[in-house]
Short mmCIF file of C-alpha atoms and ligand atoms in Angstrom, two decimals:
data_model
loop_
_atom_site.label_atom_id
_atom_site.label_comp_id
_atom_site.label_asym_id
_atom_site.label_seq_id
_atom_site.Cartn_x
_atom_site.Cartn_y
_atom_site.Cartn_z
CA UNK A 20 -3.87 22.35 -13.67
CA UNK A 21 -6.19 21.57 -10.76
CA UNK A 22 -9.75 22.70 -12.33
CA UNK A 23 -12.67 21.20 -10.97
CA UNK A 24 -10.86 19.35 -8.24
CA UNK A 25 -12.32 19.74 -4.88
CA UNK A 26 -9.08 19.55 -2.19
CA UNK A 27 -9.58 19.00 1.53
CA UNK A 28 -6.73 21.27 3.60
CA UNK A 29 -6.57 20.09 7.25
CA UNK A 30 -4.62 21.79 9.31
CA UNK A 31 -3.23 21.01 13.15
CA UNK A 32 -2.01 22.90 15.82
CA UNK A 33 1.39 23.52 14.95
CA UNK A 34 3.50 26.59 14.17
CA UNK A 35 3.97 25.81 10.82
CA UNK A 36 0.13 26.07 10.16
CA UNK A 37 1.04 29.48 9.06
CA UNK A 38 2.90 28.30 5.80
CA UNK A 39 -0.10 27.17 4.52
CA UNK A 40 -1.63 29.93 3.69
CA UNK A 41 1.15 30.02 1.30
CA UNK A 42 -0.42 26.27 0.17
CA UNK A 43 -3.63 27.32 0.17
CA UNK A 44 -2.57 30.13 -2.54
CA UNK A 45 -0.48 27.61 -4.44
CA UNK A 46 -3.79 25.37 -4.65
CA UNK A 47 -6.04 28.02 -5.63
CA UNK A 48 -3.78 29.70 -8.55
CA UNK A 49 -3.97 25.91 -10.02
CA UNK A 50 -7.96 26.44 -10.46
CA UNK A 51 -8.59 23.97 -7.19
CA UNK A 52 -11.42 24.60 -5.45
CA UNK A 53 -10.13 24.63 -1.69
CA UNK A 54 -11.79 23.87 1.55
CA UNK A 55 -9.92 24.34 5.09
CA UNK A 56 -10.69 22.41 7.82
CA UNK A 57 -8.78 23.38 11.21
CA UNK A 58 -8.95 21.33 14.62
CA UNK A 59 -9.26 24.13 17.64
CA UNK A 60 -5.62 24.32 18.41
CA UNK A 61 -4.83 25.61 14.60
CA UNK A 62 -6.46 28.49 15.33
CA UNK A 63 -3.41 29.74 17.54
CA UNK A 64 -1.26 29.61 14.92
CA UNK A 65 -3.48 31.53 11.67
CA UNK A 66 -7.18 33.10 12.03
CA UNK A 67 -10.37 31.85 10.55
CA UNK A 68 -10.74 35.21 8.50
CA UNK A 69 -7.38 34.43 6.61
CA UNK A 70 -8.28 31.10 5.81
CA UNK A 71 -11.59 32.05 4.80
CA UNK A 72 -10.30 34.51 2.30
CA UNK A 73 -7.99 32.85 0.97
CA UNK A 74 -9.69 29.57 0.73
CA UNK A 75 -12.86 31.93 -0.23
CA UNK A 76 -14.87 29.22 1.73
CA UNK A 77 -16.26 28.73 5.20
CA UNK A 78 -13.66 27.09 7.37
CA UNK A 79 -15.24 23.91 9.42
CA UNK A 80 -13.30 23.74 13.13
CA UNK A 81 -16.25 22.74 15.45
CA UNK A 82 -17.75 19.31 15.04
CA UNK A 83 -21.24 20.24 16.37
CA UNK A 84 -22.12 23.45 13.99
CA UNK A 85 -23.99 21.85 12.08
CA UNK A 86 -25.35 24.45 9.22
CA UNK A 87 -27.20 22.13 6.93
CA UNK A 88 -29.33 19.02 7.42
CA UNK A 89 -26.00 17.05 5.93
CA UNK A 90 -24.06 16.05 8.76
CA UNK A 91 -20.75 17.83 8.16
CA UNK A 92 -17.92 15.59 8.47
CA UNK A 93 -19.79 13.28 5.96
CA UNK A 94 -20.47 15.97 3.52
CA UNK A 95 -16.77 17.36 3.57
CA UNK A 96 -15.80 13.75 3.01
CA UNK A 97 -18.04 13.47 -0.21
CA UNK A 98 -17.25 16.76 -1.76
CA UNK A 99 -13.31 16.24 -1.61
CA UNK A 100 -11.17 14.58 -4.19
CA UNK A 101 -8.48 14.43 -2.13
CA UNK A 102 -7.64 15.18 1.74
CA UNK A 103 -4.34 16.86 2.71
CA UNK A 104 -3.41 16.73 6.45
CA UNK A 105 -0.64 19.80 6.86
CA UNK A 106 0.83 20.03 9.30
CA UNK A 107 0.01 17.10 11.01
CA UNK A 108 0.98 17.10 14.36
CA UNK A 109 2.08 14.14 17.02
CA UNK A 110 -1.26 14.00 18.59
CA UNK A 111 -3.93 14.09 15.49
CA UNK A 112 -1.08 11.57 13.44
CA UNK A 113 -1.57 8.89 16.74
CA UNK A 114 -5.54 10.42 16.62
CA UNK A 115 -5.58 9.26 12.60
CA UNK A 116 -3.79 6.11 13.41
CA UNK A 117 -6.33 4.66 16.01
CA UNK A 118 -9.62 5.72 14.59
CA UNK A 119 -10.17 8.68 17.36
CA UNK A 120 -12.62 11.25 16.07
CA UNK A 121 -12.91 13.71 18.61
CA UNK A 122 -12.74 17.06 16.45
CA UNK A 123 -14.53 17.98 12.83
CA UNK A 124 -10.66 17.26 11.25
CA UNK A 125 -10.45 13.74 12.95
CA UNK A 126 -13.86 12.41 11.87
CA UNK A 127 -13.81 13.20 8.42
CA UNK A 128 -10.24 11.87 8.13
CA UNK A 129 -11.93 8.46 9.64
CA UNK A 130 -15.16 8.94 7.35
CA UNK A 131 -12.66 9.70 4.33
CA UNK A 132 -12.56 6.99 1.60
CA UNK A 133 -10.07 8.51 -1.23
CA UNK A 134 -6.57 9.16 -0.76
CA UNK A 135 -5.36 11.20 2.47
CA UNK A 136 -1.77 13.12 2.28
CA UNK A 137 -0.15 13.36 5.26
CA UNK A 138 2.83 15.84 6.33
CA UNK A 139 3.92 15.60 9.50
CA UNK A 140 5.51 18.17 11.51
CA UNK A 141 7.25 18.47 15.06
CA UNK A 142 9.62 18.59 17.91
CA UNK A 143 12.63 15.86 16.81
CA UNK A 144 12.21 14.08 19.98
CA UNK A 145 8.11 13.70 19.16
CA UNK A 146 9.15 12.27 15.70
CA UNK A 147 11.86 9.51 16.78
CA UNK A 148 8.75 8.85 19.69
CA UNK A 149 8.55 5.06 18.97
CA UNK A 150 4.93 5.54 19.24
CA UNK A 151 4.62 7.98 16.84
CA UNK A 152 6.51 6.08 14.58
CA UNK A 153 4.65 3.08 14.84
CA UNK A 154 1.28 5.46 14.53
CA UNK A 155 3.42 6.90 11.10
CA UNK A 156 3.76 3.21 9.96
CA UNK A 157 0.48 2.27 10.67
CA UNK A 158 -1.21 4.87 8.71
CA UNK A 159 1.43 3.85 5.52
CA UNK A 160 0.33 0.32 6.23
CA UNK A 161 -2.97 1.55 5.64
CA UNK A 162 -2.24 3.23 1.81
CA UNK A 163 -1.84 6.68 3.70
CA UNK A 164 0.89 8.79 1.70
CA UNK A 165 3.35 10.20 4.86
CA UNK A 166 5.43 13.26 3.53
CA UNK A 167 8.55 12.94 5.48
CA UNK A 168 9.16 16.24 7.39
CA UNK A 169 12.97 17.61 6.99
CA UNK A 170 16.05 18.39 9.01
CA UNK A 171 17.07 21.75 9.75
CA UNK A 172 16.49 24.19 12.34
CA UNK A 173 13.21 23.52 14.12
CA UNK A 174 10.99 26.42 16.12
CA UNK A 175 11.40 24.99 19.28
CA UNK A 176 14.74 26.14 18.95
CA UNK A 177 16.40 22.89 18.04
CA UNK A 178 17.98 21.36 14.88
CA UNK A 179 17.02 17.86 14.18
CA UNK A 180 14.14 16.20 12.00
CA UNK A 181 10.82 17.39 11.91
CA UNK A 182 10.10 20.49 9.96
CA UNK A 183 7.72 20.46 7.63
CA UNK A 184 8.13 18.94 4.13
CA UNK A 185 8.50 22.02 1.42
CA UNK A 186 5.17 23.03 0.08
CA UNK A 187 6.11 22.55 -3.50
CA UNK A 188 6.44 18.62 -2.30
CA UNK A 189 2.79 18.42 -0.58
CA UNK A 190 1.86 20.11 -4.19
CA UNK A 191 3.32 18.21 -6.76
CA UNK A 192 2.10 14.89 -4.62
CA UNK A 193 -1.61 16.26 -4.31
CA UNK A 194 -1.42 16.30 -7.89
CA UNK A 195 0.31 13.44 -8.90
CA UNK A 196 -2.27 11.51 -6.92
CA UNK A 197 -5.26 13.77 -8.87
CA UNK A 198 -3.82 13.20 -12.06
CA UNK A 199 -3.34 9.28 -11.63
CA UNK A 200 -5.47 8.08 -14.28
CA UNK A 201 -8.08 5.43 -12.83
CA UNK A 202 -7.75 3.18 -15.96
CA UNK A 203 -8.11 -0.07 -13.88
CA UNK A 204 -11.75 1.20 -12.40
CA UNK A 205 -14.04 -1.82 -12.97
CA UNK A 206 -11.89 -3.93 -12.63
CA UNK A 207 -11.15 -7.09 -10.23
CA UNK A 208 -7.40 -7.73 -9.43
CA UNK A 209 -6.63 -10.98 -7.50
CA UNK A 210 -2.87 -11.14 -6.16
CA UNK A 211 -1.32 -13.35 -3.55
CA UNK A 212 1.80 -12.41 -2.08
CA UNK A 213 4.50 -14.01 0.88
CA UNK A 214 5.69 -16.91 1.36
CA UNK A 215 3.24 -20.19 2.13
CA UNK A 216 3.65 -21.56 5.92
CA UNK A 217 3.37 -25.30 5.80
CA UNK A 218 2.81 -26.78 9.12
CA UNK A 219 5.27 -29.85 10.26
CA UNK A 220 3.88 -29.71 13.67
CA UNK A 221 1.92 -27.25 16.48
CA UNK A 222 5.26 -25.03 16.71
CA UNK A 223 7.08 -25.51 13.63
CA UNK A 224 6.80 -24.99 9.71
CA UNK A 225 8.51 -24.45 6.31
CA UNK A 226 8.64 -21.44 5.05
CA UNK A 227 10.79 -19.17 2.62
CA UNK A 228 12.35 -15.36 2.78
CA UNK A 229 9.28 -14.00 0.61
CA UNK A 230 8.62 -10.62 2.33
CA UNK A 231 5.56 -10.07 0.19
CA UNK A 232 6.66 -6.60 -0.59
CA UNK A 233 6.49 -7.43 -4.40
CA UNK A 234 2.53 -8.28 -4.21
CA UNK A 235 1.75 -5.61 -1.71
CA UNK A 236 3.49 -3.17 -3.91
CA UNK A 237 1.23 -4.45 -6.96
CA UNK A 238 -1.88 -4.46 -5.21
CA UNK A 239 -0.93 -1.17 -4.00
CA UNK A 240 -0.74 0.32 -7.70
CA UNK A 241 -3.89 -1.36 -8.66
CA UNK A 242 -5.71 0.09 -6.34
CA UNK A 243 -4.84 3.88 -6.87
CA UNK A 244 -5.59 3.25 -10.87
CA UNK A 245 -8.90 2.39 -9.57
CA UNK A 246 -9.24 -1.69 -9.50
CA UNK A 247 -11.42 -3.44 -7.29
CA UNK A 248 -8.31 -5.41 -5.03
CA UNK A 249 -8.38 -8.95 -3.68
CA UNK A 250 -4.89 -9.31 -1.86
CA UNK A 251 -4.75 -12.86 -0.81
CA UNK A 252 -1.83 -12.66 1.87
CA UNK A 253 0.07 -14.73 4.50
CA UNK A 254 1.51 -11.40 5.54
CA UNK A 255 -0.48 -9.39 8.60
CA UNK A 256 -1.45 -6.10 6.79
CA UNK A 257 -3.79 -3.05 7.13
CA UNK A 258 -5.05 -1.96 3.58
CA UNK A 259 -7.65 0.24 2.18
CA UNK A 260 -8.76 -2.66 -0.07
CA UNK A 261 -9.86 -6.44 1.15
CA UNK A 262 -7.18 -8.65 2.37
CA UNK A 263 -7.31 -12.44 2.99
CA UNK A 264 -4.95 -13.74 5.22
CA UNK A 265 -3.87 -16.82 4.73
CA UNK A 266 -1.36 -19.45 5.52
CA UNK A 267 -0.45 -22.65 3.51
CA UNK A 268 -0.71 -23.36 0.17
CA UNK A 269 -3.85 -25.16 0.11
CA UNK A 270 -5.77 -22.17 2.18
CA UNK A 271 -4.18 -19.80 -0.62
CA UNK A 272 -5.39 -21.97 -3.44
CA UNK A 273 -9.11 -22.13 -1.72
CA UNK A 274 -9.05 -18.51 -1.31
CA UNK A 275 -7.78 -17.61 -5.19
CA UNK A 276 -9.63 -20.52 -6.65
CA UNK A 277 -12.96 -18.87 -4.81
CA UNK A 278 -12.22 -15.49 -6.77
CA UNK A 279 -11.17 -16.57 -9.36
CA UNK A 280 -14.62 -16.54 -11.66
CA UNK A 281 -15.55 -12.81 -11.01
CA UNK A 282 -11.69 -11.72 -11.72
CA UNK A 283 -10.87 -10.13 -14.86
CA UNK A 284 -6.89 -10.68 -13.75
CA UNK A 285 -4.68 -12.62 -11.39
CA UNK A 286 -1.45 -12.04 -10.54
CA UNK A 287 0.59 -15.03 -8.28
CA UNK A 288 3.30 -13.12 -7.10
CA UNK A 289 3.47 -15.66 -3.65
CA UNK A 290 6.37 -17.82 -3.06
CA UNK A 291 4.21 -21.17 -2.53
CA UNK A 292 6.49 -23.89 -1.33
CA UNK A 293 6.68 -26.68 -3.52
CA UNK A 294 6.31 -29.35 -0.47
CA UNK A 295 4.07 -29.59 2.71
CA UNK A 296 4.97 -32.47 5.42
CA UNK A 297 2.63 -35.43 5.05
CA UNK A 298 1.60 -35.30 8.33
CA UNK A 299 1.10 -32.43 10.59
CA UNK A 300 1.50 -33.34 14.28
CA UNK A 301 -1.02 -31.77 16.67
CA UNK A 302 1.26 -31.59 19.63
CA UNK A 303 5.35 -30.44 19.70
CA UNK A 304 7.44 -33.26 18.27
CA UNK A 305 9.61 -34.94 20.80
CA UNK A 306 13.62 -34.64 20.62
CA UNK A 307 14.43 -38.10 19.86
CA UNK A 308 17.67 -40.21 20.12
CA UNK A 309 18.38 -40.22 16.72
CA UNK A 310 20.67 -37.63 15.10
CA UNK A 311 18.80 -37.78 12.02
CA UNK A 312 15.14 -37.81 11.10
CA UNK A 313 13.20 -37.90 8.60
CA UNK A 314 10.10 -35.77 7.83
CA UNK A 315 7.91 -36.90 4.73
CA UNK A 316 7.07 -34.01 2.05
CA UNK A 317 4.54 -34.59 -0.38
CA UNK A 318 4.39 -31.81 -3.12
CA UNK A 319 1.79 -28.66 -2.96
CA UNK A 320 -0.76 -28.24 -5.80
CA UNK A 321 0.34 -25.91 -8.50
CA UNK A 322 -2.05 -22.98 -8.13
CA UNK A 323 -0.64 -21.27 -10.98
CA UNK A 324 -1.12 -24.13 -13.40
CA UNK A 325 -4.32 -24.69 -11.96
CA UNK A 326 -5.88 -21.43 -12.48
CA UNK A 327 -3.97 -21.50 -16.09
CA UNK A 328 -6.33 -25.15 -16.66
CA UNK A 329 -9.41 -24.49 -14.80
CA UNK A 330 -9.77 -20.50 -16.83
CA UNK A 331 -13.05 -20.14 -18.59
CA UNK A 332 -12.53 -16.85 -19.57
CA UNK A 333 -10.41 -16.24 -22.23
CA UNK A 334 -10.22 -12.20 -21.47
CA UNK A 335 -8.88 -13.32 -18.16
CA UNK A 336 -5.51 -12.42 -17.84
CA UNK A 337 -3.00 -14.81 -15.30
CA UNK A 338 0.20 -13.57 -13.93
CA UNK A 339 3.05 -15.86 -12.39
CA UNK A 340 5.99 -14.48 -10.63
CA UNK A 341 9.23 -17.02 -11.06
CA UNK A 342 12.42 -16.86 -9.38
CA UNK A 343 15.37 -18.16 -10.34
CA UNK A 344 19.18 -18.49 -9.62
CA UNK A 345 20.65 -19.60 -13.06
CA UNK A 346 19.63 -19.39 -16.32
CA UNK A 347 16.86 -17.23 -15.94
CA UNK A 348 15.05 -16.21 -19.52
CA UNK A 349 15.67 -20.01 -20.30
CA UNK A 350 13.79 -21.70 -17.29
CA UNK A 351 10.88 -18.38 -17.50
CA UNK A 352 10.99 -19.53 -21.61
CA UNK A 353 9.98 -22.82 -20.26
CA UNK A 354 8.04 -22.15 -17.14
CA UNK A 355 5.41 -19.73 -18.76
CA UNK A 356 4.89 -22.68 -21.70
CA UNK A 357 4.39 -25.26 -18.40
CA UNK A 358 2.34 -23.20 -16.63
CA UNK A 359 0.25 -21.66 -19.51
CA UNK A 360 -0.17 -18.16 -17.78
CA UNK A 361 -0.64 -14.87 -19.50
CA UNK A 362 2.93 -13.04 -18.39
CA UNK A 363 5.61 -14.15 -16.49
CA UNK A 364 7.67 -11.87 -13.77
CA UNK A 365 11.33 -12.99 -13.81
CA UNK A 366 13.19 -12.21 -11.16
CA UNK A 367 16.65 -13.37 -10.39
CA UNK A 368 17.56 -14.28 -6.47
CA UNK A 369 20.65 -14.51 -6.54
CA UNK A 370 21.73 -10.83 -6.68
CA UNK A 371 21.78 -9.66 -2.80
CA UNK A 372 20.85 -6.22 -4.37
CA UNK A 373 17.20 -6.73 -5.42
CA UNK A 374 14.01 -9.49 -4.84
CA UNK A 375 13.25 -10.78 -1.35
CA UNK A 376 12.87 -8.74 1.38
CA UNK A 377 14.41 -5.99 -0.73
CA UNK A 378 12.61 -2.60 -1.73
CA UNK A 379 13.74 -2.94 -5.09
CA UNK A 380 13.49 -5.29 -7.71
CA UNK A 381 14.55 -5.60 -11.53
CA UNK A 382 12.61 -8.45 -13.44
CA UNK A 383 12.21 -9.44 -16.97
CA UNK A 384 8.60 -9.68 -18.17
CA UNK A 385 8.08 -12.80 -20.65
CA UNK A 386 4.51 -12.93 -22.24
CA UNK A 387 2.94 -15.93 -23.84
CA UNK A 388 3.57 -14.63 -27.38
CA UNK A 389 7.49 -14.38 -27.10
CA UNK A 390 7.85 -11.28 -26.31
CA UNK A 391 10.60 -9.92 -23.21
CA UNK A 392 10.85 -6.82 -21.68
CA UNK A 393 13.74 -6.05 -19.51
CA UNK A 394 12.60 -3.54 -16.20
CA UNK A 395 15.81 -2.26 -15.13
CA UNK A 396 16.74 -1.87 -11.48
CA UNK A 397 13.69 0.15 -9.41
CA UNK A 398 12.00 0.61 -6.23
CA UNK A 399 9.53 -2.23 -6.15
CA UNK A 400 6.31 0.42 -5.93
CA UNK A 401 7.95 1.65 -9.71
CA UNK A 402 8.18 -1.98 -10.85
CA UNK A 403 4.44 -2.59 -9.83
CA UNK A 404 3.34 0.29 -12.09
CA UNK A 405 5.29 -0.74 -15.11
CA UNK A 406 3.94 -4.48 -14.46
CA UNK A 407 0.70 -3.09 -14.69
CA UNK A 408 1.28 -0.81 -17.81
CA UNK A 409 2.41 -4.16 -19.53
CA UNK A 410 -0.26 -5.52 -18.75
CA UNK A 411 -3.20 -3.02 -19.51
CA UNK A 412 -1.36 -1.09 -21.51
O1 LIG B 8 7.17 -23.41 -10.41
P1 LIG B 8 7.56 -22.18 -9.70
O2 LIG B 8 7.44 -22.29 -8.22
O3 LIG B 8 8.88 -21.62 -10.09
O4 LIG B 8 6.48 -21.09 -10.21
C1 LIG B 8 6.37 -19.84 -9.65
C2 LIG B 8 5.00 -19.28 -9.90
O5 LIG B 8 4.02 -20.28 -9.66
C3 LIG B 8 4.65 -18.14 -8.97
O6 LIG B 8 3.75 -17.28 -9.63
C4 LIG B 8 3.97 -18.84 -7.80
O7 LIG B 8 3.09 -17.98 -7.13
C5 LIG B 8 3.27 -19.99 -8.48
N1 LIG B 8 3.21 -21.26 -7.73
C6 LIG B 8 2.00 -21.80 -7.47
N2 LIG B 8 1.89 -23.00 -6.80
C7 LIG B 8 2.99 -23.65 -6.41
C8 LIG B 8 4.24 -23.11 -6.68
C9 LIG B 8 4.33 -21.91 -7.35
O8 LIG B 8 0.99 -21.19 -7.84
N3 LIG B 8 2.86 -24.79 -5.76
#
């Protein structure tokens, strides 16, 4: 199942280092060809020689022994198709999450540029650390795949959370992640996603409930078929691809309409607020004596539309999201005519089940021919891949 794949096994200093062995086997019996890395501390918990034989490769624990002219934390990183961190203890998980390299299995992990499994295991108290949990979120910010450990009864003698995932579960992810076909390599995949923050004055805006989970979850899937990803964001996040932060509407449509030549697809799934105020004060606006003001909007451009008009390309394919309360296929019916995009992502707000801020999502995809496809109810990361599927098939 695994034949010709080269996997990475790192494993920490923590008692259930001795399960995998067991992984190891699991790995090799599926024709992978396995290499073990170990920081120092592993090597209380199972021996070199074991490794070594059942890896039937040299196991790497020192940074500094260096055999061949290659430096070895870079040529581990190269060989590898995939890294799998198991188990990954409290320290080398906060270690991974700030960059630290101070061991051979902490500076390839930094030097590492495909996909890194993680699978955490510890103490209950070290996992519900908030610091450990904001190291675990960090590293998922950053496209790292965290394997939840489980509950149950713990070595230390406790029950609680924080045994290691199963093994068939760090398997069948390892090769779900090998197996994902990188159909979208080549090409360039331009997506905005949150809500536009239009200014009304130094300390106050307009904004909208967009959590940008939609477009990170799309720019996510892109980039593990392969694409080249241009997230154009006014959401803070840490991603393996490029992100451009940005905040109003007419930042978003500099940044978009800048890419947009060299992309073979773009996908608006932003909420851009229709209206910015006229005038942006440059200081706090005063508390007056009135009970009522007045601030002037005057209405955004419409990037969508835009990029739909200004297209030379005709292999370039243009996604809009639209999101609507009431009659949904009619208004997307009449909204992907207006806006003269490619495909159209229905969504309708005003279930409390599903869209913003939500994980999940169930939209109706309307392309320029006619045709609808319903996506029932799914986690948001599940819609993303079927988006993409109707799109490159
Ligand atoms: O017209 P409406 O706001 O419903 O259209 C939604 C789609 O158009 C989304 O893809 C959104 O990103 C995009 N849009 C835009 N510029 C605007 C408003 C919406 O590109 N000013």
């Amino acid at each position: 199942m695994l034949s010709g794949k080269n996997i990475l096994i790192g494993i920490t200093g923590g008692i259930a280092a001795y399960k995998i062995c067991e992984l190891i086997r699991m790995f090799k019996r599926a024709n992978a060809n396995v290499r073990v890395i170990c920081t120092p501390n592993a090597l209380n918990f199972v021996t070199k020689l074991t490794l070594q034989n059942l890896s039937q490769n040299d196991v790497g624990i020192e940074e500094f022994e260096l055999k061949e002219f290659k430096p070895e934390h870079i040529s581990y990183a190269d060989e590898a198709d995939i890294m799998v961190i198991a188990p990954a203890t409290a320290n080398t998980i906060s270690k991974l999450a700030n960059g630290i390299c101070d061991n051979l299995l902490t500076s390839i992990a930094c030097a590492f540029r495909k996909q890194i499994i993680i699978a955490p295991a510890m103490n209950f108290g070290m996992w519900e650390n908030k610091f450990i949990q904001e190291n675990i979120q960090k590293l998922q910010n950053a496209g790292r795949i965290i394997l939840e450990p489980e509950s149950g009864y713990l070595a230390c003698g406790y029950e609680g959370k924080g045994r290691l995932c199963k093994l068939e579960t760090i398997f069948d992810k390892t090769v779900e992640v090998l197996k994902t076909e990188k159909n979208l390599s080549g090409k360039k995949i331009v997506i905005t996603c949150g809500g536009t923050i239009e200014e009304i004055d130094s300390v106050r805006y307009i904004s909208n409930y967009s959590s940008g989970k939609m477009g990170i979850a799309l720019a996510d899937a892109a980039y593990a078929q392969g694409a080249d990803v241009i997230l154009i964001s006014t959401v803070n996040v840490i991603k393996p691809y490029r992100v451009e932060k940005v905040k109003s509407a007419n930042e978003m449509q500099i940044a978009v309409e800048g890419e947009q030549n060299s992309a073979d697809c773009i996908i608006m799934a932003a909420a851009v607020a229709d209206y910015r105020a006229k005038n942006i004060a440059n200081h706090k606006l005063k508390k007056t004596k009135e009970d009522e003001i007045t601030i002037e909007l005057v209405k955004n451009p419409d990037i969508l539309k835009g990029l739909c008009e200004k297209r030379t390309s005709n292999s370039q394919i243009i996604v809009g999201f639209c999101a609507e309360s009431e009659d949904l296929i009619k208004n997307a019916k009449e909204k992907i005519l207006n806006k003269g995009c490619d495909y159209l992502i229905a969504n309708d707000i005003s279930r409390k089940d599903i869209g913003f801020s939500s994980d999940f999502n169930e939209v109706t995809i309307l392309d320029r021919n006619g045709g609808i496809k319903q996506l029932p109810r799914a986690a948001k990361t599940e819609i993303a891949k079927e988006i993409l599927k109707e799109i490159y098939g």
